[in-house]
Amino acid sequence: MKWQASSFLENRIFDCRLVKDNLINSQWSTLATRQRCSFRAFQETYPWSSANGPDQRNESGVPPKVGSYYQTPRPHPWRPTMGYETIELAPIAEHPLTNQLVHPNYIPQSLTSEPLSFPNLITGYEKNPQHAARSALYTRYTPSEWINSCITTYADADVNRHQSERLRSEAIRLMRETDEKTSQGQREAGRRIGERITDVTFWRNELNTELEKLIAESAILAETKKSVEKALQDTEPPLNVAQECLYHREGRIAIEKVHDHVEKSLLVEIDNLRNSQEKLKALHDKICKQLSDCRAAQFALEDDIAHKESTLGIDTVCHQLNNSSRGINYYGGIEKYDPTVSTAETWSSASSHRINRSQMERGKSSQLRSDAEAMMNAVATAVWDCWSNSNNSLNKRASEMMEAKNRVQLHLHKTQQEIFDIEKNIELLRKAVQDKANPLKVAQTRLEARSHRNGLEMCKDMAHVRLVQEVCEIQDSVSNLHRKLQDAETQHQQLLKTRAHLENDLKNKTNALFIDREKCMGIRRSFPVHNLIKY
């Protein structure tokens, strides 16, 4: 049966069979020795390996690796594994020691000194074959004792054999139980590691999906930020145009410098543009803050994904380890070291919290984008409305100014004609006054001549009355003509003043018309913003 790299269940069955076969196979020790020999080449593949550098686990408090932690020392192959420390040697006094036991023929040749020899306990001689029969009469044991000793020896042998058989049975049972328990624990640990790999893979995929969505949302929000910056820049040209129009209109003269509807529209437009700039700046600050929050959430997701990728690699390697894997070794006291900083609940809640935070930031970003689009459209509409209102006011004012200019020109023409007519009338009045001189002279001459009559001829006759009446009429006529001439000259001066006023007014209106129609409308014929207004 071969190892299956893609099947977890078959690998567990393979591990179980491999363990059972190893209990029976006598070559297991040779295989383990061969695998341990190749451990140094496999150790470098572990991420926590210390084959090419110092052990990093000792710095964090992990106990060092102990290779023989679970082994029982056996310094000599002929000594028992357990229990030899409590054995106490007691001499047997019942067995006599004779010279035959220490005969030189039975002494190992490796000894350099001669063996000790003891005298015979009965005769006192070292060698007394002639006294062997007599010394045999003095033996210490009887046949019954010998039989009892044999029976005791047989009983002890039977008891030891039964105890050994029972010990062997218990040992086999214990080996089988521990083998089954170890296999079951290893399968359970592998299953738990597989479940953990599934959980880590699930959360890793969830974090990757959320990270992709957050990155896409951040990119869209960055584009919205650029649009807001462009909109903020596009509000500067209309503001400059409106301020320049107000500056040009300050060049109007006299009565033409009126606070008309055009000026009100320009002031409203400037206020609207400045308010729009403040709103766009506040929106830009919010977008920058939201981008910062999105980057923080993105960093948390990426950090969590990196940790899960590392954990997934370690758990995958641990899940693929079995009893025949290379690189396995003893780590004494590792089970007493607890490096964990979280539980399964806090671990999953931390990933869920990061995902919820990312989703919340994406929701805020989406809402902010909607608000930004609505605000930019509202700002664009308001700016365009104010721009159109100011243009309409300028056109209307230019039309009114043109009409007033035409009327002033008409009145100026009529005034000029009237001045010409009154100058002719003045000349006629002067001529009329001059024409009254001769008739007055004639009448006065007649009266003077009639005043030279003598005596009763100085009669107040009808002729005299008529001459006096004629002189008075002529004088009244001359007085009336002088008054009329004075009135005509006064009116002539008034007409001249009116003409000068009309000419000045015409000049002012021409200047104001030039400012409104040429200077102001000249820079307002085309809207200076192209990307802000959406047609």
XYZ file of C-alpha atoms in Angstrom:
535
model
C 0.000 0.000 0.000
C 1.473 3.345 -1.083
C 1.186 6.857 0.336
C -1.555 8.899 -1.274
C -0.760 12.619 -1.412
C -4.347 13.660 -2.158
C -6.431 11.455 0.139
C -6.569 12.138 3.857
C -8.614 9.034 4.755
C -6.357 6.655 2.847
C -3.303 8.214 4.480
C -4.772 7.628 7.924
C -5.447 3.945 7.073
C -1.913 3.728 5.718
C -0.505 5.183 8.942
C -2.540 2.698 11.038
C -1.390 -0.306 8.985
C 2.175 0.961 9.007
C 2.163 1.117 12.823
C 0.678 -2.418 13.166
C 3.160 -3.792 10.663
C 6.013 -2.174 12.521
C 5.041 -4.028 15.731
C 5.572 -7.316 13.934
C 8.271 -6.455 11.433
C 11.686 -7.142 12.838
C 13.331 -4.855 10.313
C 11.605 -1.735 11.767
C 14.637 -0.722 13.782
C 16.801 -0.934 10.659
C 14.277 1.203 8.682
C 14.065 3.770 11.483
C 17.839 3.927 11.658
C 18.043 4.502 7.904
C 15.366 7.224 8.097
C 17.111 8.935 10.983
C 20.276 9.023 8.970
C 18.558 11.082 6.247
C 16.938 13.476 8.752
C 19.636 16.122 8.282
C 18.732 16.524 4.570
C 14.998 16.740 5.324
C 15.278 19.084 8.305
C 16.019 22.092 6.121
C 12.556 21.848 4.510
C 10.823 22.756 7.779
C 10.150 26.457 8.298
C 11.213 26.135 11.936
C 14.354 24.111 11.149
C 17.650 25.123 12.766
C 19.929 23.099 10.472
C 21.756 26.148 9.022
C 21.542 28.554 11.930
C 21.006 28.990 15.644
C 17.904 27.572 17.235
C 15.295 30.324 17.286
C 12.962 28.475 19.634
C 15.349 28.624 22.589
C 15.154 32.413 22.546
C 11.380 32.334 23.043
C 11.443 29.890 25.956
C 10.964 26.596 24.083
C 12.915 23.765 25.777
C 15.794 22.401 23.716
C 15.517 19.190 21.738
C 16.343 16.084 23.733
C 17.032 13.140 21.468
C 16.851 10.383 24.120
C 14.080 11.821 26.256
C 11.813 8.811 25.900
C 14.572 6.135 25.805
C 15.742 3.936 28.727
C 19.534 3.792 28.932
C 21.122 0.345 28.458
C 24.869 0.726 29.001
C 25.529 -3.052 28.644
C 23.664 -5.555 26.488
C 23.744 -8.277 29.176
C 22.247 -6.131 31.927
C 18.447 -5.928 32.380
C 16.588 -2.849 31.227
C 14.754 -2.180 34.485
C 15.154 -3.214 38.093
C 18.853 -3.928 38.195
C 19.452 -1.006 40.498
C 17.556 -2.688 43.383
C 19.310 -6.092 43.159
C 21.357 -6.953 46.264
C 23.903 -9.816 46.102
C 23.876 -12.125 49.175
C 26.504 -14.859 49.671
C 25.274 -18.454 49.932
C 26.855 -19.914 53.066
C 25.538 -23.423 52.499
C 27.704 -24.112 49.436
C 31.253 -25.010 50.439
C 34.116 -23.616 48.439
C 36.713 -26.224 47.502
C 39.977 -26.103 45.716
C 38.407 -27.655 42.664
C 36.319 -24.531 42.060
C 39.446 -22.480 41.718
C 41.499 -25.000 39.819
C 44.009 -23.395 37.488
C 42.494 -25.169 34.519
C 39.248 -23.260 35.060
C 40.859 -19.851 35.493
C 40.712 -17.468 32.522
C 44.057 -17.002 30.849
C 43.634 -13.241 30.906
C 44.378 -13.162 34.642
C 48.064 -12.426 35.318
C 48.173 -13.637 38.983
C 47.774 -17.171 40.305
C 44.384 -18.092 41.772
C 43.920 -18.502 45.516
C 43.834 -21.998 46.979
C 42.190 -22.923 50.261
C 43.125 -25.975 52.497
C 40.804 -28.855 52.988
C 38.309 -28.192 55.727
C 38.662 -31.706 57.173
C 42.265 -32.854 56.770
C 43.938 -29.469 56.403
C 45.943 -30.696 53.397
C 45.809 -29.110 49.997
C 45.534 -32.438 48.171
C 44.457 -35.535 50.068
C 43.107 -38.175 47.651
C 43.908 -40.816 50.232
C 41.418 -39.257 52.628
C 38.559 -38.739 50.041
C 36.418 -41.625 51.368
C 36.752 -40.513 54.943
C 35.920 -36.899 54.080
C 32.748 -38.012 52.225
C 31.325 -39.338 55.468
C 31.181 -35.861 56.820
C 28.721 -34.287 54.187
C 26.312 -31.629 55.550
C 23.001 -32.474 53.687
C 20.635 -35.415 53.712
C 18.752 -36.880 50.708
C 15.501 -35.488 51.993
C 17.011 -32.077 52.074
C 18.312 -32.622 48.591
C 14.830 -33.696 47.405
C 13.223 -30.733 49.133
C 15.767 -28.468 47.535
C 14.952 -29.861 44.101
C 11.224 -29.517 44.725
C 11.738 -25.963 45.873
C 13.834 -25.218 42.819
C 11.184 -26.716 40.538
C 8.434 -24.743 42.284
C 10.415 -21.553 42.016
C 11.040 -22.229 38.359
C 7.321 -22.842 37.744
C 6.382 -19.664 39.624
C 8.941 -17.635 37.693
C 7.763 -19.089 34.390
C 4.113 -18.349 35.186
C 5.012 -14.863 36.306
C 7.039 -14.357 33.152
C 4.160 -15.619 30.975
C 1.741 -13.320 32.773
C 4.147 -10.432 32.401
C 4.572 -11.213 28.694
C 0.792 -11.325 28.210
C 0.307 -8.066 30.017
C 3.155 -6.536 28.035
C 1.611 -7.675 24.716
C -1.786 -6.411 25.799
C -0.287 -3.118 26.910
C 1.641 -2.835 23.657
C -1.519 -3.450 21.677
C -3.511 -0.988 23.779
C -0.845 1.699 23.555
C -0.464 1.023 19.841
C -4.192 1.380 19.289
C -4.394 4.415 21.577
C -1.426 6.036 19.835
C -2.875 5.318 16.395
C -6.273 6.612 17.457
C -4.705 9.751 18.959
C -2.623 10.300 15.840
C -5.688 9.894 13.618
C -7.675 12.229 15.845
C -4.853 14.799 15.796
C -4.619 14.492 12.007
C -8.366 14.936 11.716
C -8.230 17.981 13.965
C -5.362 19.438 11.946
C -7.363 18.768 8.748
C -10.374 20.556 10.231
C -8.094 23.416 11.245
C -6.712 23.585 7.696
C -10.287 23.745 6.403
C -11.142 26.577 8.814
C -7.970 28.518 8.004
C -8.577 28.031 4.264
C -12.163 29.262 4.634
C -11.169 32.398 6.516
C -8.214 32.928 4.171
C -10.571 32.856 1.171
C -13.037 35.151 2.919
C -10.259 37.605 3.740
C -8.946 37.471 0.150
C -12.419 38.125 -1.243
C -12.976 41.031 1.129
C -9.492 42.373 0.365
C -10.209 42.373 -3.377
C -13.500 44.201 -2.815
C -11.823 46.725 -0.513
C -9.010 47.363 -3.007
C -11.547 47.893 -5.816
C -13.599 50.236 -3.622
C -10.465 52.159 -2.637
C -9.530 52.545 -6.309
C -13.004 53.895 -7.154
C -12.848 56.247 -4.159
C -9.422 57.453 -5.323
C -10.944 58.253 -8.722
C -13.734 60.124 -6.936
C -11.074 62.058 -5.015
C -9.441 63.061 -8.302
C -12.849 64.152 -9.638
C -13.427 66.286 -6.535
C -9.985 67.840 -6.904
C -10.717 68.549 -10.578
C -14.086 70.058 -9.654
C -12.387 72.204 -7.013
C -9.880 73.404 -9.586
C -12.658 74.048 -12.115
C -14.400 76.461 -9.729
C -11.442 78.854 -9.837
C -11.894 80.117 -13.467
C -15.580 81.131 -13.001
C -14.667 82.836 -9.732
C -11.864 84.761 -11.418
C -14.174 85.693 -14.284
C -16.884 86.964 -11.933
C -14.390 88.973 -9.893
C -12.876 90.396 -13.068
C -16.341 91.420 -14.259
C -16.919 93.255 -10.989
C -13.535 94.909 -11.366
C -14.341 96.035 -14.916
C -17.734 97.358 -13.883
C -16.023 99.556 -11.315
C -14.772 101.529 -14.340
C -18.264 102.925 -15.014
C -18.639 106.697 -14.590
C -21.139 108.869 -12.714
C -24.744 107.706 -12.808
C -23.821 104.573 -14.744
C -22.191 103.129 -11.632
C -25.486 101.717 -10.471
C -26.060 98.689 -8.223
C -28.097 96.936 -10.858
C -29.223 93.361 -11.282
C -25.991 92.426 -13.031
C -23.922 93.381 -10.034
C -26.261 91.506 -7.717
C -26.036 88.421 -9.922
C -22.236 88.619 -9.972
C -22.095 88.919 -6.172
C -24.446 85.957 -5.817
C -22.299 83.989 -8.250
C -19.125 84.762 -6.280
C -20.760 83.761 -2.992
C -22.037 80.551 -4.552
C -18.608 79.696 -5.960
C -16.911 80.306 -2.622
C -19.509 78.205 -0.783
C -19.073 75.484 -3.387
C -15.314 75.551 -2.875
C -15.760 75.195 0.883
C -18.116 72.238 0.395
C -15.745 70.569 -2.055
C -12.797 71.091 0.297
C -14.742 69.540 3.183
C -15.717 66.639 0.910
C -12.088 66.248 -0.176
C -10.986 66.055 3.467
C -13.629 63.398 4.177
C -12.493 61.361 1.179
C -8.859 61.589 2.306
C -9.816 60.412 5.800
C -11.917 57.596 4.366
C -9.028 56.511 2.142
C -6.804 56.436 5.213
C -9.358 54.258 7.051
C -9.623 51.963 4.013
C -5.838 51.635 3.897
C -5.802 50.743 7.615
C -8.481 48.077 7.062
C -6.573 46.821 4.017
C -3.367 46.535 6.047
C -5.212 44.561 8.737
C -6.607 42.180 6.092
C -3.237 41.730 4.401
C -1.517 41.093 7.735
C -4.162 38.520 8.688
C -3.898 36.855 5.264
C -0.093 36.665 5.551
C -0.390 35.043 8.986
C -2.974 32.580 7.725
C -0.836 31.702 4.698
C 2.095 30.944 7.010
C -0.133 28.986 9.377
C -1.653 27.078 6.477
C 1.796 26.048 5.255
C 2.836 24.874 8.731
C -0.437 22.987 9.318
C -0.208 21.378 5.869
C 3.293 20.108 6.631
C 2.126 18.885 10.048
C -0.896 17.181 8.465
C 1.333 15.326 6.006
C 3.698 14.016 8.692
C 3.437 10.330 9.681
C 5.514 7.731 11.471
C 7.686 7.121 8.400
C 8.286 10.790 7.611
C 11.766 12.217 7.651
C 12.697 14.963 10.053
C 10.633 13.827 13.024
C 12.490 14.052 16.324
C 12.116 14.384 20.071
C 11.493 17.825 21.602
C 11.639 17.364 25.347
C 9.116 19.334 27.376
C 7.446 20.855 24.294
C 4.028 19.796 25.592
C 4.567 21.940 28.702
C 5.283 25.047 26.642
C 2.101 27.000 25.730
C 2.833 29.698 23.100
C -0.843 30.300 22.253
C -2.240 33.817 22.595
C -5.840 33.193 21.540
C -8.585 30.602 21.506
C -10.604 29.274 18.597
C -13.435 31.671 19.412
C -11.216 34.749 19.695
C -9.317 33.672 16.561
C -12.452 33.441 14.423
C -13.932 36.572 16.015
C -10.746 38.520 15.176
C -10.974 37.565 11.490
C -14.705 38.277 11.515
C -14.027 41.653 13.130
C -11.519 42.521 10.405
C -13.989 41.512 7.698
C -16.796 43.483 9.365
C -14.512 46.500 9.655
C -13.635 46.241 5.965
C -17.312 45.916 5.039
C -18.152 48.936 7.188
C -15.385 50.966 5.536
C -16.613 49.882 2.106
C -20.138 50.980 3.044
C -18.855 54.353 4.213
C -16.821 54.686 1.034
C -19.815 53.850 -1.160
C -22.008 56.349 0.704
C -19.279 58.971 0.459
C -18.973 58.380 -3.279
C -22.729 58.824 -3.676
C -22.610 62.016 -1.619
C -19.658 63.241 -3.669
C -21.463 62.594 -6.948
C -24.593 64.329 -5.673
C -22.609 67.285 -4.324
C -20.583 67.681 -7.520
C -23.770 67.607 -9.583
C -25.410 70.129 -7.239
C -22.338 72.377 -7.348
C -22.180 72.100 -11.127
C -25.871 72.959 -11.446
C -25.592 75.904 -9.042
C -22.469 77.253 -10.762
C -24.053 76.878 -14.175
C -27.297 78.535 -13.018
C -25.417 81.477 -11.497
C -23.285 81.755 -14.618
C -26.352 81.749 -16.868
C -28.172 84.207 -14.595
C -25.226 86.625 -14.694
C -24.975 86.290 -18.472
C -28.685 86.917 -18.885
C -28.453 89.926 -16.591
C -25.526 91.273 -18.589
C -27.372 90.769 -21.860
C -30.468 92.427 -20.480
C -28.453 95.291 -19.057
C -26.624 95.684 -22.341
C -29.972 95.841 -24.157
C -31.274 98.443 -21.722
C -28.040 100.389 -22.060
C -28.264 100.221 -25.832
C -31.833 101.472 -25.782
C -30.912 104.289 -23.384
C -27.989 105.189 -25.601
C -30.233 105.363 -28.628
C -32.668 107.559 -26.772
C -29.898 109.857 -25.616
C -28.652 110.090 -29.173
C -32.186 110.932 -30.349
C -32.586 113.586 -27.678
C -29.173 114.923 -28.500
C -30.136 115.175 -32.129
C -33.366 116.930 -31.262
C -31.592 119.231 -28.849
C -29.042 120.060 -31.484
C -31.843 120.846 -33.919
C -33.579 122.951 -31.311
C -30.397 124.852 -30.620
C -30.086 125.582 -34.303
C -33.682 126.751 -34.438
C -33.429 128.949 -31.372
C -30.247 130.521 -32.668
C -32.159 131.431 -35.831
C -34.966 132.769 -33.667
C -32.524 134.880 -31.671
C -31.184 136.340 -34.858
C -34.697 137.094 -36.007
C -35.504 138.765 -32.675
C -32.403 140.875 -32.900
C -33.315 141.821 -36.444
C -36.850 142.617 -35.327
C -35.496 144.896 -32.618
C -33.288 146.591 -35.139
C -36.220 146.905 -37.491
C -38.173 148.844 -34.830
C -35.488 151.506 -34.645
C -36.458 153.394 -37.793
C -40.222 153.494 -37.094
C -39.414 154.700 -33.568
C -37.109 157.295 -34.970
C -39.809 158.443 -37.403
C -42.441 158.719 -34.714
C -40.180 160.523 -32.298
C -38.957 162.788 -35.063
C -42.511 163.646 -35.920
C -43.309 164.429 -32.328
C -40.187 166.543 -32.000
C -41.021 168.383 -35.160
C -44.618 169.011 -34.079
C -43.359 170.327 -30.797
C -42.073 173.376 -32.664
C -45.554 174.641 -33.612
C -46.414 178.100 -32.375
C -49.283 179.482 -30.397
C -52.543 177.752 -30.482
C -51.163 175.407 -33.073
C -49.715 173.393 -30.238
C -52.957 171.515 -30.276
C -53.325 168.016 -28.755
C -54.988 166.733 -31.761
C -55.540 163.191 -32.897
C -52.274 163.194 -34.792
C -50.385 164.055 -31.654
C -52.252 161.400 -29.688
C -51.583 158.821 -32.388
C -47.896 159.675 -32.595
C -47.593 159.408 -28.824
C -49.492 156.144 -28.959
C -47.263 154.919 -31.791
C -44.094 155.741 -29.869
C -45.435 153.939 -26.823
C -46.444 150.916 -28.886
C -43.051 150.791 -30.555
C -41.296 151.056 -27.214
C -43.501 148.334 -25.759
C -42.807 146.177 -28.768
C -39.057 146.710 -28.388
C -39.285 145.913 -24.680
C -41.233 142.752 -25.437
C -38.731 141.811 -28.109
C -35.828 142.398 -25.696
C -37.464 140.222 -23.061
C -38.150 137.532 -25.610
C -34.598 137.826 -26.875
C -33.336 137.466 -23.318
C -35.545 134.426 -22.785
C -34.326 132.966 -26.060
C -30.717 133.508 -25.114
C -31.375 131.948 -21.701
C -33.050 128.981 -23.339
C -30.179 128.760 -25.760
C -27.747 128.472 -22.857
C -29.976 125.850 -21.270
C -30.059 123.927 -24.519
C -26.300 124.104 -24.689
C -26.070 122.753 -21.161
C -28.565 120.040 -22.053
C -26.537 119.151 -25.098
C -23.367 118.945 -23.033
C -25.152 116.805 -20.465
C -26.545 114.555 -23.187
C -23.167 114.245 -24.778
C -21.579 113.361 -21.430
C -24.393 110.934 -20.682
C -23.953 109.382 -24.108
C -20.239 108.998 -23.458
C -20.897 107.337 -20.077
C -23.490 105.018 -21.536
C -21.158 104.136 -24.370
C -18.440 103.360 -21.823
C -20.798 101.285 -19.667
C -22.109 99.488 -22.737
C -18.555 98.743 -23.813
C -17.739 97.374 -20.343
C -20.835 95.170 -20.130
C -20.964 93.994 -23.716
C -17.315 93.846 -24.717
C -15.258 93.375 -21.577
C -17.660 91.382 -19.386
C -19.504 89.440 -22.054
C -16.262 88.984 -23.970
C -14.831 86.819 -21.178
C -18.170 85.172 -20.406
C -19.126 84.010 -23.869
C -17.683 80.509 -23.182
C -17.928 78.704 -19.855
C -14.374 78.134 -18.498
C -15.253 74.701 -16.996
C -15.422 71.660 -19.265
C -15.479 68.577 -17.054
C -17.620 69.859 -14.192
C -20.806 70.458 -16.164
C -22.402 67.310 -17.586
C -24.677 67.961 -20.513
